[in-house]
């Protein structure tokens, strides 16, 4: 069970990395604005928590 969770997390990060290479300018702007509010250094949120990743990942998935 632990390996499956770890593998799922790694797969998600891989999708995010791929998605980051094809983001539109508007998506990049939205991510930057979200980060200004949510990624404050207290550890609650990171860039990978941005809700917009799902939209980008769905767009590039075949």
Tab-separated table of N, CA, C and O in Angstrom:
chain	number	residue	atom	x	y	z
A	1	UNK	N	0.818	-1.188	0.000
A	1	UNK	CA	0.000	0.000	0.000
A	1	UNK	C	0.865	1.256	0.000
A	1	UNK	O	0.591	2.192	-0.715
A	2	UNK	N	1.917	1.256	0.804
A	2	UNK	CA	2.789	2.423	0.891
A	2	UNK	C	3.493	2.668	-0.446
A	2	UNK	O	3.615	3.808	-0.886
A	3	UNK	N	3.954	1.591	-1.096
A	3	UNK	CA	4.606	1.732	-2.399
A	3	UNK	C	3.654	2.298	-3.435
A	3	UNK	O	4.051	3.103	-4.268
A	4	UNK	N	2.393	1.872	-3.407
A	4	UNK	CA	1.403	2.372	-4.365
A	4	UNK	C	1.188	3.864	-4.186
A	4	UNK	O	1.083	4.599	-5.170
A	5	UNK	N	1.115	4.319	-2.949
A	5	UNK	CA	0.932	5.747	-2.681
A	5	UNK	C	2.145	6.532	-3.164
A	5	UNK	O	2.001	7.581	-3.796
A	6	UNK	N	3.328	6.025	-2.888
A	6	UNK	CA	4.557	6.683	-3.319
A	6	UNK	C	4.624	6.740	-4.842
A	6	UNK	O	4.949	7.781	-5.410
A	7	UNK	N	4.292	5.642	-5.487
A	7	UNK	CA	4.317	5.605	-6.950
A	7	UNK	C	3.294	6.569	-7.540
A	7	UNK	O	3.568	7.229	-8.551
A	8	UNK	N	2.129	6.681	-6.925
A	8	UNK	CA	1.104	7.614	-7.396
A	8	UNK	C	1.583	9.062	-7.254
A	8	UNK	O	1.342	9.890	-8.143
A	9	UNK	N	2.260	9.358	-6.156
A	9	UNK	CA	2.780	10.710	-5.954
A	9	UNK	C	3.860	11.033	-6.983
A	9	UNK	O	3.878	12.125	-7.548
A	10	UNK	N	4.736	10.089	-7.240
A	10	UNK	CA	5.794	10.300	-8.234
A	10	UNK	C	5.181	10.509	-9.614
A	10	UNK	O	5.591	11.403	-10.355
A	11	UNK	N	4.183	9.712	-9.954
A	11	UNK	CA	3.515	9.855	-11.257
A	11	UNK	C	2.870	11.227	-11.386
A	11	UNK	O	2.928	11.858	-12.445
A	12	UNK	N	2.265	11.710	-10.309
A	12	UNK	CA	1.650	13.040	-10.351
A	12	UNK	C	2.708	14.119	-10.577
A	12	UNK	O	2.525	15.020	-11.389
A	13	UNK	N	3.819	14.024	-9.880
A	13	UNK	CA	4.885	14.999	-10.063
A	13	UNK	C	5.428	14.951	-11.493
A	13	UNK	O	5.736	15.991	-12.084
A	14	UNK	N	5.532	13.766	-12.059
A	14	UNK	CA	5.989	13.643	-13.441
A	14	UNK	C	5.010	14.327	-14.396
A	14	UNK	O	5.420	15.006	-15.338
A	15	UNK	N	3.705	14.166	-14.149
A	15	UNK	CA	2.703	14.825	-14.987
A	15	UNK	C	2.791	16.346	-14.846
A	15	UNK	O	2.662	17.081	-15.820
A	16	UNK	N	3.017	16.810	-13.624
A	16	UNK	CA	3.144	18.258	-13.393
A	16	UNK	C	4.359	18.804	-14.134
A	16	UNK	O	4.285	19.867	-14.765
A	17	UNK	N	5.471	18.098	-14.086
A	17	UNK	CA	6.682	18.552	-14.775
A	17	UNK	C	6.425	18.653	-16.273
A	17	UNK	O	6.783	19.640	-16.916
A	18	UNK	N	5.775	17.645	-16.837
A	18	UNK	CA	5.450	17.681	-18.260
A	18	UNK	C	4.484	18.829	-18.551
A	18	UNK	O	4.659	19.569	-19.525
A	19	UNK	N	3.476	18.993	-17.712
A	19	UNK	CA	2.486	20.052	-17.909
A	19	UNK	C	3.144	21.430	-17.863
A	19	UNK	O	2.775	22.327	-18.624
A	20	UNK	N	4.105	21.597	-16.990
A	20	UNK	CA	4.769	22.894	-16.845
A	20	UNK	C	5.476	23.320	-18.128
A	20	UNK	O	5.622	24.520	-18.384
A	21	UNK	N	5.864	22.368	-18.948
A	21	UNK	CA	6.587	22.699	-20.183
A	21	UNK	C	5.656	23.163	-21.294
A	21	UNK	O	6.133	23.689	-22.309
A	22	UNK	N	4.342	22.983	-21.130
A	22	UNK	CA	3.395	23.343	-22.196
A	22	UNK	C	2.329	24.325	-21.726
A	22	UNK	O	1.335	24.541	-22.409
A	23	UNK	N	2.539	24.933	-20.587
A	23	UNK	CA	1.560	25.885	-20.057
A	23	UNK	C	1.442	27.110	-20.957
A	23	UNK	O	2.435	27.584	-21.501
A	24	UNK	N	0.221	27.615	-21.068
A	24	UNK	CA	-0.002	28.865	-21.786
A	24	UNK	C	0.473	30.027	-20.910
A	24	UNK	O	0.682	29.863	-19.699
A	25	UNK	N	0.590	31.195	-21.512
A	25	UNK	CA	0.973	32.370	-20.730
A	25	UNK	C	-0.065	32.648	-19.642
A	25	UNK	O	0.287	33.030	-18.528
A	26	UNK	N	-1.339	32.460	-19.958
A	26	UNK	CA	-2.399	32.690	-18.976
A	26	UNK	C	-2.284	31.701	-17.813
A	26	UNK	O	-2.466	32.075	-16.655
A	27	UNK	N	-1.982	30.450	-18.103
A	27	UNK	CA	-1.805	29.454	-17.042
A	27	UNK	C	-0.605	29.793	-16.171
A	27	UNK	O	-0.679	29.670	-14.945
A	28	UNK	N	0.468	30.238	-16.786
A	28	UNK	CA	1.651	30.642	-16.015
A	28	UNK	C	1.317	31.821	-15.099
A	28	UNK	O	1.738	31.844	-13.942
A	29	UNK	N	0.563	32.766	-15.630
A	29	UNK	CA	0.156	33.921	-14.835
A	29	UNK	C	-0.726	33.481	-13.668
A	29	UNK	O	-0.534	33.916	-12.532
A	30	UNK	N	-1.695	32.603	-13.953
A	30	UNK	CA	-2.601	32.115	-12.906
A	30	UNK	C	-1.835	31.381	-11.811
A	30	UNK	O	-2.118	31.560	-10.623
A	31	UNK	N	-0.873	30.570	-12.213
A	31	UNK	CA	-0.049	29.861	-11.233
A	31	UNK	C	0.724	30.854	-10.377
A	31	UNK	O	0.748	30.743	-9.146
A	32	UNK	N	1.332	31.837	-11.004
A	32	UNK	CA	2.117	32.834	-10.258
A	32	UNK	C	1.243	33.596	-9.270
A	32	UNK	O	1.654	33.827	-8.119
A	33	UNK	N	0.037	33.964	-9.681
A	33	UNK	CA	-0.878	34.676	-8.779
A	33	UNK	C	-1.296	33.783	-7.616
A	33	UNK	O	-1.368	34.234	-6.473
A	34	UNK	N	-1.586	32.526	-7.896
A	34	UNK	CA	-1.978	31.584	-6.850
A	34	UNK	C	-0.827	31.407	-5.851
A	34	UNK	O	-1.043	31.396	-4.640
A	35	UNK	N	0.386	31.289	-6.385
A	35	UNK	CA	1.554	31.108	-5.512
A	35	UNK	C	1.743	32.304	-4.575
A	35	UNK	O	2.112	32.121	-3.413
A	36	UNK	N	1.513	33.515	-5.066
A	36	UNK	CA	1.679	34.706	-4.227
A	36	UNK	C	0.811	34.635	-2.976
A	36	UNK	O	1.205	35.098	-1.911
A	37	UNK	N	-0.349	34.034	-3.109
A	37	UNK	CA	-1.293	33.953	-1.991
A	37	UNK	C	-1.065	32.710	-1.133
A	37	UNK	O	-1.115	32.775	0.093
A	38	UNK	N	-0.786	31.583	-1.774
A	38	UNK	CA	-0.797	30.307	-1.056
A	38	UNK	C	0.570	29.732	-0.690
A	38	UNK	O	0.675	28.999	0.286
A	39	UNK	N	1.593	30.016	-1.466
A	39	UNK	CA	2.921	29.455	-1.182
A	39	UNK	C	3.701	30.491	-0.391
A	39	UNK	O	4.405	31.334	-0.947
A	40	UNK	N	3.534	30.421	0.915
A	40	UNK	CA	4.073	31.461	1.795
A	40	UNK	C	5.322	31.032	2.564
A	40	UNK	O	5.881	31.820	3.305
A	41	UNK	N	5.709	29.772	2.419
A	41	UNK	CA	6.880	29.298	3.130
A	41	UNK	C	6.569	28.612	4.442
A	41	UNK	O	7.461	28.120	5.129
A	42	UNK	N	5.277	28.547	4.798
A	42	UNK	CA	4.921	27.893	6.060
A	42	UNK	C	4.704	26.393	5.886
A	42	UNK	O	4.446	25.694	6.863
A	43	UNK	N	4.805	25.909	4.660
A	43	UNK	CA	4.695	24.477	4.414
A	43	UNK	C	3.290	23.976	4.150
A	43	UNK	O	3.100	22.791	3.893
A	44	UNK	N	2.298	24.856	4.202
A	44	UNK	CA	0.925	24.420	3.960
A	44	UNK	C	0.683	24.081	2.495
A	44	UNK	O	-0.030	23.129	2.185
A	45	UNK	N	1.238	24.873	1.592
A	45	UNK	CA	1.041	24.668	0.166
A	45	UNK	C	2.355	24.803	-0.583
A	45	UNK	O	3.229	25.567	-0.187
A	46	UNK	N	2.435	24.085	-1.699
A	46	UNK	CA	3.557	24.204	-2.612
A	46	UNK	C	3.022	24.362	-4.023
A	46	UNK	O	1.816	24.219	-4.271
A	47	UNK	N	3.894	24.628	-4.952
A	47	UNK	CA	3.489	24.810	-6.345
A	47	UNK	C	2.700	23.613	-6.857
A	47	UNK	O	1.759	23.768	-7.630
A	48	UNK	N	3.041	22.433	-6.418
A	48	UNK	CA	2.339	21.230	-6.894
A	48	UNK	C	0.886	21.160	-6.415
A	48	UNK	O	0.110	20.355	-6.923
A	49	UNK	N	0.498	22.008	-5.479
A	49	UNK	CA	-0.887	22.030	-4.988
A	49	UNK	C	-1.806	22.926	-5.818
A	49	UNK	O	-3.011	22.963	-5.571
A	50	UNK	N	-1.269	23.630	-6.786
A	50	UNK	CA	-2.074	24.542	-7.596
A	50	UNK	C	-3.231	23.781	-8.244
A	50	UNK	O	-3.020	22.759	-8.914
A	51	UNK	N	-4.466	24.229	-8.056
A	51	UNK	CA	-5.620	23.529	-8.618
A	51	UNK	C	-5.649	23.507	-10.149
A	51	UNK	O	-6.304	22.647	-10.735
A	52	UNK	N	-4.940	24.389	-10.794
A	52	UNK	CA	-4.934	24.453	-12.248
A	52	UNK	C	-4.177	23.339	-12.945
A	52	UNK	O	-4.320	23.144	-14.154
A	53	UNK	N	-3.375	22.581	-12.195
A	53	UNK	CA	-2.613	21.503	-12.823
A	53	UNK	C	-3.530	20.500	-13.519
A	53	UNK	O	-3.202	20.007	-14.596
A	54	UNK	N	-4.661	20.191	-12.913
A	54	UNK	CA	-5.550	19.182	-13.499
A	54	UNK	C	-6.007	19.575	-14.890
A	54	UNK	O	-6.060	18.736	-15.796
A	55	UNK	N	-6.311	20.858	-15.087
A	55	UNK	CA	-6.754	21.336	-16.395
A	55	UNK	C	-5.646	21.192	-17.433
A	55	UNK	O	-5.873	20.728	-18.550
A	56	UNK	N	-4.435	21.570	-17.062
A	56	UNK	CA	-3.302	21.466	-17.981
A	56	UNK	C	-3.019	20.003	-18.294
A	56	UNK	O	-2.833	19.621	-19.453
A	57	UNK	N	-3.026	19.163	-17.275
A	57	UNK	CA	-2.731	17.739	-17.469
A	57	UNK	C	-3.794	17.096	-18.357
A	57	UNK	O	-3.471	16.313	-19.274
A	58	UNK	N	-5.054	17.422	-18.147
A	58	UNK	CA	-6.120	16.876	-18.991
A	58	UNK	C	-5.944	17.314	-20.445
A	58	UNK	O	-6.169	16.535	-21.366
A	59	UNK	N	-5.528	18.557	-20.658
A	59	UNK	CA	-5.348	19.070	-22.004
A	59	UNK	C	-4.260	18.319	-22.750
A	59	UNK	O	-4.358	18.079	-23.965
A	60	UNK	N	-3.200	17.927	-22.062
A	60	UNK	CA	-2.068	17.285	-22.762
A	60	UNK	C	-2.149	15.761	-22.743
A	60	UNK	O	-1.350	15.108	-23.393
A	61	UNK	N	-3.116	15.216	-22.024
A	61	UNK	CA	-3.255	13.755	-21.956
A	61	UNK	C	-3.908	13.239	-23.225
A	61	UNK	O	-4.806	13.852	-23.771
A	62	UNK	N	-3.482	12.100	-23.666
A	62	UNK	CA	-4.048	11.486	-24.874
A	62	UNK	C	-4.735	10.209	-24.516
A	62	UNK	O	-4.278	9.382	-23.882
